[in-house]
Coordinates of C-alpha atoms and ligand atoms in Angstrom, one line a residue:
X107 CA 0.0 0.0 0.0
X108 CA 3.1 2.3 0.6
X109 CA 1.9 5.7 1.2
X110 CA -1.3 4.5 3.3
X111 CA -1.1 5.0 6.4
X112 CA -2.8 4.1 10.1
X113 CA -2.0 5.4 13.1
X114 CA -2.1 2.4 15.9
X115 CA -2.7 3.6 19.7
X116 CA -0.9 1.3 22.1
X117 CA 0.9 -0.2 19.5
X118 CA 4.2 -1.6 21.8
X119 CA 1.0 -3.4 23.8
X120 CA 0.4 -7.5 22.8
X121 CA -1.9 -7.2 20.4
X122 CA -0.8 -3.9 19.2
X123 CA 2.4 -4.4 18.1
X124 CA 1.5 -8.0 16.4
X125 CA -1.0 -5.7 14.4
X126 CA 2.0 -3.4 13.6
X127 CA 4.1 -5.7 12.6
X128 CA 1.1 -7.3 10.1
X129 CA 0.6 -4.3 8.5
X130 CA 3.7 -3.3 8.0
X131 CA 4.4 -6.8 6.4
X132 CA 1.2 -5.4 4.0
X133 CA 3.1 -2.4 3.1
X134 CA 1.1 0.0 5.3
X135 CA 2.8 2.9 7.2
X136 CA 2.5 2.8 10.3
X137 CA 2.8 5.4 13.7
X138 CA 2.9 4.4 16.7
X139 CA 1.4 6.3 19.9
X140 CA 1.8 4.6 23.3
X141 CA 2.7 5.8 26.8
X142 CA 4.4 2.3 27.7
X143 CA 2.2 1.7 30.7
X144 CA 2.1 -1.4 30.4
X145 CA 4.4 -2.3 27.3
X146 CA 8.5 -1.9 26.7
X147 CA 9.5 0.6 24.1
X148 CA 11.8 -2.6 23.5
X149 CA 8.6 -4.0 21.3
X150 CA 9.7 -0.9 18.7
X151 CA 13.1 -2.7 18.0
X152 CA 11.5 -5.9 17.9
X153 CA 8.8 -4.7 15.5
X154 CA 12.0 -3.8 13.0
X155 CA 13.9 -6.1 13.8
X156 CA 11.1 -8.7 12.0
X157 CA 11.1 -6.7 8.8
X158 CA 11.1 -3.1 7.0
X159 CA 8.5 -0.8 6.7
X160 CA 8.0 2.9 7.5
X161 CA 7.4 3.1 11.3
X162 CA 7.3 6.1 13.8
X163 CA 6.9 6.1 17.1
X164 CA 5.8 8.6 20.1
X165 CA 5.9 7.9 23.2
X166 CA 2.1 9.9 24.7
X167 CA -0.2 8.8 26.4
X168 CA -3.8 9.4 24.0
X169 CA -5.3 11.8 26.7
X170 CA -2.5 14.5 25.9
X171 CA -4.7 15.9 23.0
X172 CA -2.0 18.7 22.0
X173 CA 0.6 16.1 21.8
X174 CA -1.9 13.7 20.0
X175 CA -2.8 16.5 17.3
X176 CA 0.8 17.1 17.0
X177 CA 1.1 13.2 15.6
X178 CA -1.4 14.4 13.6
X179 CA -0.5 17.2 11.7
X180 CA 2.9 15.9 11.1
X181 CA 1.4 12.4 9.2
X182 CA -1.3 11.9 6.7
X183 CA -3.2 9.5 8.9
X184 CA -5.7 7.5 6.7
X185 CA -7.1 5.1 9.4
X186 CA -6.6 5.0 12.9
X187 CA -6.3 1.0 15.0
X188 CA -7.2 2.0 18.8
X189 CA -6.2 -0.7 21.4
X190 CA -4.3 2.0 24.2
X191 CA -6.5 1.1 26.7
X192 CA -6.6 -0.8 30.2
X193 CA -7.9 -4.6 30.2
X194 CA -7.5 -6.3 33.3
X195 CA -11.0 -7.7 34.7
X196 CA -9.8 -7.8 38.2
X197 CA -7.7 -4.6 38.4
X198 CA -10.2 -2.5 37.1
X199 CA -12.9 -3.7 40.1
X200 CA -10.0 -2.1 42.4
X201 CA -9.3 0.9 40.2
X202 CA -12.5 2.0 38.3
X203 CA -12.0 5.8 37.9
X204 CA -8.6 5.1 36.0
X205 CA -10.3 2.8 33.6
X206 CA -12.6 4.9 32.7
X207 CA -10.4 8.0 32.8
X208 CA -7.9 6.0 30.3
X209 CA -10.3 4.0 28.4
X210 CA -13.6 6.2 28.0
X211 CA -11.8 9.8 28.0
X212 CA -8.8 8.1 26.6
X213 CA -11.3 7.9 23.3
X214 CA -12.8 10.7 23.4
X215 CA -9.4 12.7 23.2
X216 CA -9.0 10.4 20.3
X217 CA -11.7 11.1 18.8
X218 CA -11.3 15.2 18.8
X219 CA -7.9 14.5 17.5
X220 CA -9.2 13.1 14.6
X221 CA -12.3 14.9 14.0
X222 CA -9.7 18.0 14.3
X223 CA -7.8 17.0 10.7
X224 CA -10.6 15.1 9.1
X225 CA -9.7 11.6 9.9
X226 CA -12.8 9.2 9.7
X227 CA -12.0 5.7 10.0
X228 CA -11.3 4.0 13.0
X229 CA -10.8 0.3 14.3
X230 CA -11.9 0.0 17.7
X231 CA -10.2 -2.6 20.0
X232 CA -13.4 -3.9 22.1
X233 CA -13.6 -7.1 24.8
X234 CA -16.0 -10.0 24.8
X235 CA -16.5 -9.1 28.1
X236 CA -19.6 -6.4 26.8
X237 CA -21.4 -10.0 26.8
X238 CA -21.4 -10.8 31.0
X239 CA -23.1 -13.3 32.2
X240 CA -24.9 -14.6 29.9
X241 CA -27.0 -17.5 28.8
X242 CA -26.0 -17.7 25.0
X243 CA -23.5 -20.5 24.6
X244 CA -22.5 -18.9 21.1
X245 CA -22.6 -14.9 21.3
X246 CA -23.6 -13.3 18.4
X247 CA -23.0 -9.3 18.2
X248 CA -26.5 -9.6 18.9
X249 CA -26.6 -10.9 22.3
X250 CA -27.3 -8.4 25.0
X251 CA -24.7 -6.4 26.6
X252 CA -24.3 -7.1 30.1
X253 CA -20.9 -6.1 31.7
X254 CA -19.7 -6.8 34.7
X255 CA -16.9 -5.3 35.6
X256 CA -15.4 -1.7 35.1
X257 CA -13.3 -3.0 32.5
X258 CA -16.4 -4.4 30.6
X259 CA -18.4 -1.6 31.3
X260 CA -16.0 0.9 29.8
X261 CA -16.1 -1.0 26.6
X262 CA -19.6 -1.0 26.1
X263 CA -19.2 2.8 27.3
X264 CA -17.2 3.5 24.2
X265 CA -19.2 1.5 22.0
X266 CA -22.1 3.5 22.7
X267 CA -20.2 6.9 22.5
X268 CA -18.9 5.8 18.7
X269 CA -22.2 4.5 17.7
X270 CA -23.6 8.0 18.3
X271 CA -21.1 9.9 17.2
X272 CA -21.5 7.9 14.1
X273 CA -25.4 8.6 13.8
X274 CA -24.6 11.7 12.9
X275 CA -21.5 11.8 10.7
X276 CA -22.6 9.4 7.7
X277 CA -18.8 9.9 6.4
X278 CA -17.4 8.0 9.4
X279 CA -16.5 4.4 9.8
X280 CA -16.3 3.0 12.8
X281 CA -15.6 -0.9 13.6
X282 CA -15.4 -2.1 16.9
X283 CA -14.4 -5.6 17.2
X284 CA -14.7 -7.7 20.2
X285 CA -11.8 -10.0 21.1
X286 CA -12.5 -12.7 22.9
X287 CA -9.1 -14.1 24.8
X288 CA -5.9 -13.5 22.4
X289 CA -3.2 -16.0 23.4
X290 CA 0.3 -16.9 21.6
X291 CA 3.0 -15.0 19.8
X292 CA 4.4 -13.9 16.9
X293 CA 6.2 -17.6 15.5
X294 CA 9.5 -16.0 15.8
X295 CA 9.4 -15.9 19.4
X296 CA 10.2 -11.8 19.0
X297 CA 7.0 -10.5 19.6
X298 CA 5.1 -12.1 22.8
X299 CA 2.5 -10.9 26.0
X300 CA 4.6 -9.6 28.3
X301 CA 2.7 -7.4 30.9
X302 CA 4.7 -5.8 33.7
X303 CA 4.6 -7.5 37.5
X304 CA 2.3 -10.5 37.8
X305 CA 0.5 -10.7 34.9
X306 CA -3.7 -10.7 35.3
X307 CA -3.9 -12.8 32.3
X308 CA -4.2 -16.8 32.4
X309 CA -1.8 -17.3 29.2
X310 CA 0.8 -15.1 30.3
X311 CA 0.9 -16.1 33.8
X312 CA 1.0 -20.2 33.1
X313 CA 3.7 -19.2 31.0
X314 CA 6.3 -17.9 33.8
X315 CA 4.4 -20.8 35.7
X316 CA 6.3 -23.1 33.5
X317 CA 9.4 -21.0 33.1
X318 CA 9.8 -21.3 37.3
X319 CA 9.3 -17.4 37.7
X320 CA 5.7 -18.3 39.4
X321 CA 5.4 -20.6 42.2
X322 CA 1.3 -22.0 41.3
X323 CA -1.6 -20.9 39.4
X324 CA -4.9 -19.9 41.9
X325 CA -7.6 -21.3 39.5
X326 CA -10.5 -18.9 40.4
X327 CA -13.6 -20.6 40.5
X328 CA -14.2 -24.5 40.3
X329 CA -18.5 -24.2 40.9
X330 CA -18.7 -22.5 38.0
X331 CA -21.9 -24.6 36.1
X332 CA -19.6 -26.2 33.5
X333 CA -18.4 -29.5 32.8
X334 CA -15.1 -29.4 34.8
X335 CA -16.2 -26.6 37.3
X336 CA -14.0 -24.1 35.8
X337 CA -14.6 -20.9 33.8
X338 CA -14.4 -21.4 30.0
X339 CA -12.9 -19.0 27.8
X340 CA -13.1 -18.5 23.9
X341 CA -9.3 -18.4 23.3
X342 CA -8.0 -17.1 20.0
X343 CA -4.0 -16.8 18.7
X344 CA -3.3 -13.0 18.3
X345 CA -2.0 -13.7 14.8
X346 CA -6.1 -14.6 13.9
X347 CA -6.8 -11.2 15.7
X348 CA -4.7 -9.1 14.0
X349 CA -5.6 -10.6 10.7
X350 CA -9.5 -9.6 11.5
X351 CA -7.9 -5.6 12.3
X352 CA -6.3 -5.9 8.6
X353 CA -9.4 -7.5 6.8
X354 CA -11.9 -4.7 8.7
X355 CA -9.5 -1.8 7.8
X356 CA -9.5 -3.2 4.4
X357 CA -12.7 -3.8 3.6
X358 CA -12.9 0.2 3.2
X359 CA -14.4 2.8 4.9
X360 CA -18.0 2.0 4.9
X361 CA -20.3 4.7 6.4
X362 CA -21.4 3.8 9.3
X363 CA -21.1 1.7 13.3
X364 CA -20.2 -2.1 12.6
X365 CA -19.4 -4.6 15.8
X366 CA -17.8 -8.2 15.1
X367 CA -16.9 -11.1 17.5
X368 CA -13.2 -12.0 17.0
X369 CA -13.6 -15.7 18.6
X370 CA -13.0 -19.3 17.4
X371 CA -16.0 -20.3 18.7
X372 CA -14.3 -23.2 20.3
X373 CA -15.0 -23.1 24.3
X374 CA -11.8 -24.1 26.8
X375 CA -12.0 -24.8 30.3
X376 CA -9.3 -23.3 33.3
X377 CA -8.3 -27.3 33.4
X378 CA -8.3 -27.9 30.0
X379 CA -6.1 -24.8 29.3
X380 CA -3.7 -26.0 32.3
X381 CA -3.1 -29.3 30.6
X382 CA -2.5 -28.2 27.0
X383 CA -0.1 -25.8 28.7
X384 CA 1.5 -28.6 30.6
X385 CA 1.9 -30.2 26.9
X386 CA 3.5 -27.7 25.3
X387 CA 6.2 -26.7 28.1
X388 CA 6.8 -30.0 28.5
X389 CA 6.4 -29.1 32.6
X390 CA 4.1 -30.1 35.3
X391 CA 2.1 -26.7 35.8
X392 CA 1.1 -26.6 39.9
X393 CA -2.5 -25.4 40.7
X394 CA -4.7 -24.0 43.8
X395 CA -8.5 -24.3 43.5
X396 CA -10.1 -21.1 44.9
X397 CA -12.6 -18.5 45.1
X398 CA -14.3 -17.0 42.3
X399 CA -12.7 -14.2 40.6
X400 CA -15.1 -10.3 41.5
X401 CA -16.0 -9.9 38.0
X402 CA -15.6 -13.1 36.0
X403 CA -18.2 -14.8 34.4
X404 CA -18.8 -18.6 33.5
X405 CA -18.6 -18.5 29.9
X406 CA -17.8 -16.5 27.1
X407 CA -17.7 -18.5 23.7
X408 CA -18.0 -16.5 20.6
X409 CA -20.0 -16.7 17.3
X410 CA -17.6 -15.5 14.8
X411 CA -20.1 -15.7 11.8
X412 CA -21.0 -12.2 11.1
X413 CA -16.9 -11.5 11.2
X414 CA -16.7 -14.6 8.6
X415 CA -19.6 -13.5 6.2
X416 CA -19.1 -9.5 6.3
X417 CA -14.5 -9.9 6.5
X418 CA -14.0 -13.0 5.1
X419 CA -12.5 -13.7 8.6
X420 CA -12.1 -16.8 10.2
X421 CA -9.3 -18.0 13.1
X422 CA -7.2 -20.6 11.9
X423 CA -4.8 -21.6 14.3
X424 CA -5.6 -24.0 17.3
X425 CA -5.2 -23.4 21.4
X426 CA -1.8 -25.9 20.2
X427 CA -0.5 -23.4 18.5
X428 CA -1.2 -20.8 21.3
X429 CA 0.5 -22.2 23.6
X430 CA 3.3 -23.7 21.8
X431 CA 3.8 -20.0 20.6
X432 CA 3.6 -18.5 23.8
X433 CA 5.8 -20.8 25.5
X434 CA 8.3 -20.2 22.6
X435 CA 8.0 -16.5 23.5
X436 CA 8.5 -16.9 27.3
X437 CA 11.5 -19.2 26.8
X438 CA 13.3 -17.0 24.3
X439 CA 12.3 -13.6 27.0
X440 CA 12.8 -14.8 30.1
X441 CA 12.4 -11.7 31.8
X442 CA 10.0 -10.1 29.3
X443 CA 11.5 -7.2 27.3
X444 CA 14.0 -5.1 28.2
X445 CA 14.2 -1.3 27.7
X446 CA 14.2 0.9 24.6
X447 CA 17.4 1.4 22.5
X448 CA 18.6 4.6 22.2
X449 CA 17.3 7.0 19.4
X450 CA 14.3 4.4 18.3
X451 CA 11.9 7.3 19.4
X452 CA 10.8 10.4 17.1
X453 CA 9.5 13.5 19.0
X454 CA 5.7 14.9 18.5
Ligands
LIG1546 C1 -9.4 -16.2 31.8 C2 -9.9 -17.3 32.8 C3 -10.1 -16.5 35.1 C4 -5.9 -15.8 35.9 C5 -9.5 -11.3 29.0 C6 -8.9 -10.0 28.9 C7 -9.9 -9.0 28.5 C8 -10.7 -9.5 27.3 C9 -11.3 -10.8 27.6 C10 -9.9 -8.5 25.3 C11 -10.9 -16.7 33.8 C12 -9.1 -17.6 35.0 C13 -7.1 -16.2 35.3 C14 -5.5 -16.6 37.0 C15 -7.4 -18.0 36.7 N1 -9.9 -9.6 26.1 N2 -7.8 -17.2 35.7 N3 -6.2 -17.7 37.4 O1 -10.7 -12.3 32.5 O2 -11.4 -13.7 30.4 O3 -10.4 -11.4 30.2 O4 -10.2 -11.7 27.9 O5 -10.3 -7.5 25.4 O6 -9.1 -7.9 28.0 O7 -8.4 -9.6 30.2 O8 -9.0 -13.3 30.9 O9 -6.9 -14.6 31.3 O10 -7.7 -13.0 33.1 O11 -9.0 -15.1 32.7 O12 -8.1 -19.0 37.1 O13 -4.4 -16.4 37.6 O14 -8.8 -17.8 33.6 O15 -10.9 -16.6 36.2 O16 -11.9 -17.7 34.1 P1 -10.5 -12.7 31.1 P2 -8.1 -14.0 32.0

């Protein structure tokens, strides 16, 4: 695509720099704005160290609006991927005001930012976790919102904000699409989940588990009303995520609110996830049976057919190759990443 570029909001973050890297791979510029809360400025190195590509970086956090509209008046943004947001289920029950202070005004910055230089066409990072507790066994963008946690609920927050703000500006395209849980790495082991301190995250945390830097998993919840007792989860590799970002920025900027389910539609239990883990490291992975989890939910398994028949999307790879890619990732890091070089950072 060469001169077409998208401007990617926590783009050092899991998914966001896995979406980086695939678009750059597609000949896409690409800018990055993150305020590494969460992410290493390392992941900017690793991004070109996988390839070329035109990449820029700035290190801002999306509620400075001046330094956000100075990204944008120095690059001809065409589309905008936004995933800088907090997504921890459990820490946001602690710490509501910050997720909806980075999350819901987070966007709205955004969203003056690009409204201020004409840019109208944005990818939304949303969560499965809109759905809540509820009965569907295969949620379709159709099932009823019903968050439960701060986290959740400033999702849905957003998504109500952009379908609004869309109702009224027919040249807008907006598509939010709900992940259900990414898992994995990038096949070269470069480009993995590595949150800072313990991570929230199942995937992440079984990892280290493995690697010895955690001493046992606390499985929270084993009344839960599913076959094992445990909470199932719809995970999906991050590679099949990012692939849906490319195919929804691609399929043009239709006019208009669109929502899609990013899922396999394949359902996998705490205990289930524990022993394909254990298969893939190759280790014994030790495990406390405990309380439920303020926040979680029983099930969340997606329908991924409006994603198939609207993107052509559908996930390809298996909870295998999650966690025989995230294992990779955790072997080859160790420690996570390390800090950024020198001079990998341009100024706003
Ligand atoms: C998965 C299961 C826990 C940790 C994630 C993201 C969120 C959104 C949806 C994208 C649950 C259990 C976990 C542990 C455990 N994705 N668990 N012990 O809560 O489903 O949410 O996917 O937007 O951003 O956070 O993911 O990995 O935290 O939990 O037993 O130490 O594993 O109770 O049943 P969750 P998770």
């Amino acid at each position: 695509m060469g001169e077409y570029t998208v401007l990617v909001t926590g783009g050092t973050g899991f998914i966001g720099s896995h979406c980086c890297r695939d678009l750059l791979d597609n000949g896409y510029d690409v800018v990055i704005v993150d305020n590494l809360v969460n992410s290493s400025g390392e992941v900017i190195d690793r991004i070109l160290e996988l390839g070329n590509g035109n990449l820029y970086f700035y290190c801002l956090d999306v509620n400075d609006s001046d330094a956000l509209a100075r990204v944008f008046q120095r690059h001809a943004v065409d589309v905008v991927v936004h995933f800088a947001a907090h997504k921890a289920v459990r820490d946001s029950v602690g710490r509501p005001l910050e997720y909806y202070t980075n999350n819901v005004s987070g966007l709205l910055s955004l969203l003056a930012a690009m409204q201020s230089v004409g840019v109208q066409h944005l990818i939304f990072s949303s969560s499965c976790s809109i759905y809540g507790d509820s009965n569907d066994s295969a949620l379709t963008e159709a099932s009823p919102p019903s968050p439960t946690n701060p986290y959740a609920r400033s999702k849905w927050m957003c998504e109500v904000i952009l379908e609004d703000f869309c109702s009224q500006r027919p040249a807008w395209s907006v598509t939010a699409l709900r992940y259900f849980n990414p898992a994995g790495a990038h096949s070269s082991g470069l480009l993995g989940e590595a949150p800072k301190g313990v991570p929230s995250n199942i995937v992440p945390f079984l990892a280290q588990l493995a690697a010895g830097r955690r001493e046992v998993l606390e499985v929270f919840g084993c009344d839960y009303p599913t076959p094992d007792g445990t909470a199932i989860r719809d995970y999906i590799h991050v590679s099949d995520v990012v692939e849906g970002h490319r195919l929804a920025l691609e399929r043009g900027p239709d006019s208009g609110f669109r929502r899609y389910n990013l899922g396999t539609g394949v359902g996998t239990s705490v205990l289930e996830l524990i022993s394909e883990f254990e298969i893939a490291s190759g280790r014994r992975l030790p495990y406390r049976l405990m309380g439920r989890r303020p926040g979680d939910v029983p099930q969340l398994v997606a329908s991924p057919a409006l994603a198939r028949a609207e993107l052509g999307w559908v996930a390809t790879r298996t909870l295998t190759d999650m966690c025989r890619d995230s294992w990779r990732f955790q072997v080859a890091n160790p420690s996570g990443y390390g800090a950024l070089s020198p001079g990998a950072r341009s100024e706003a």
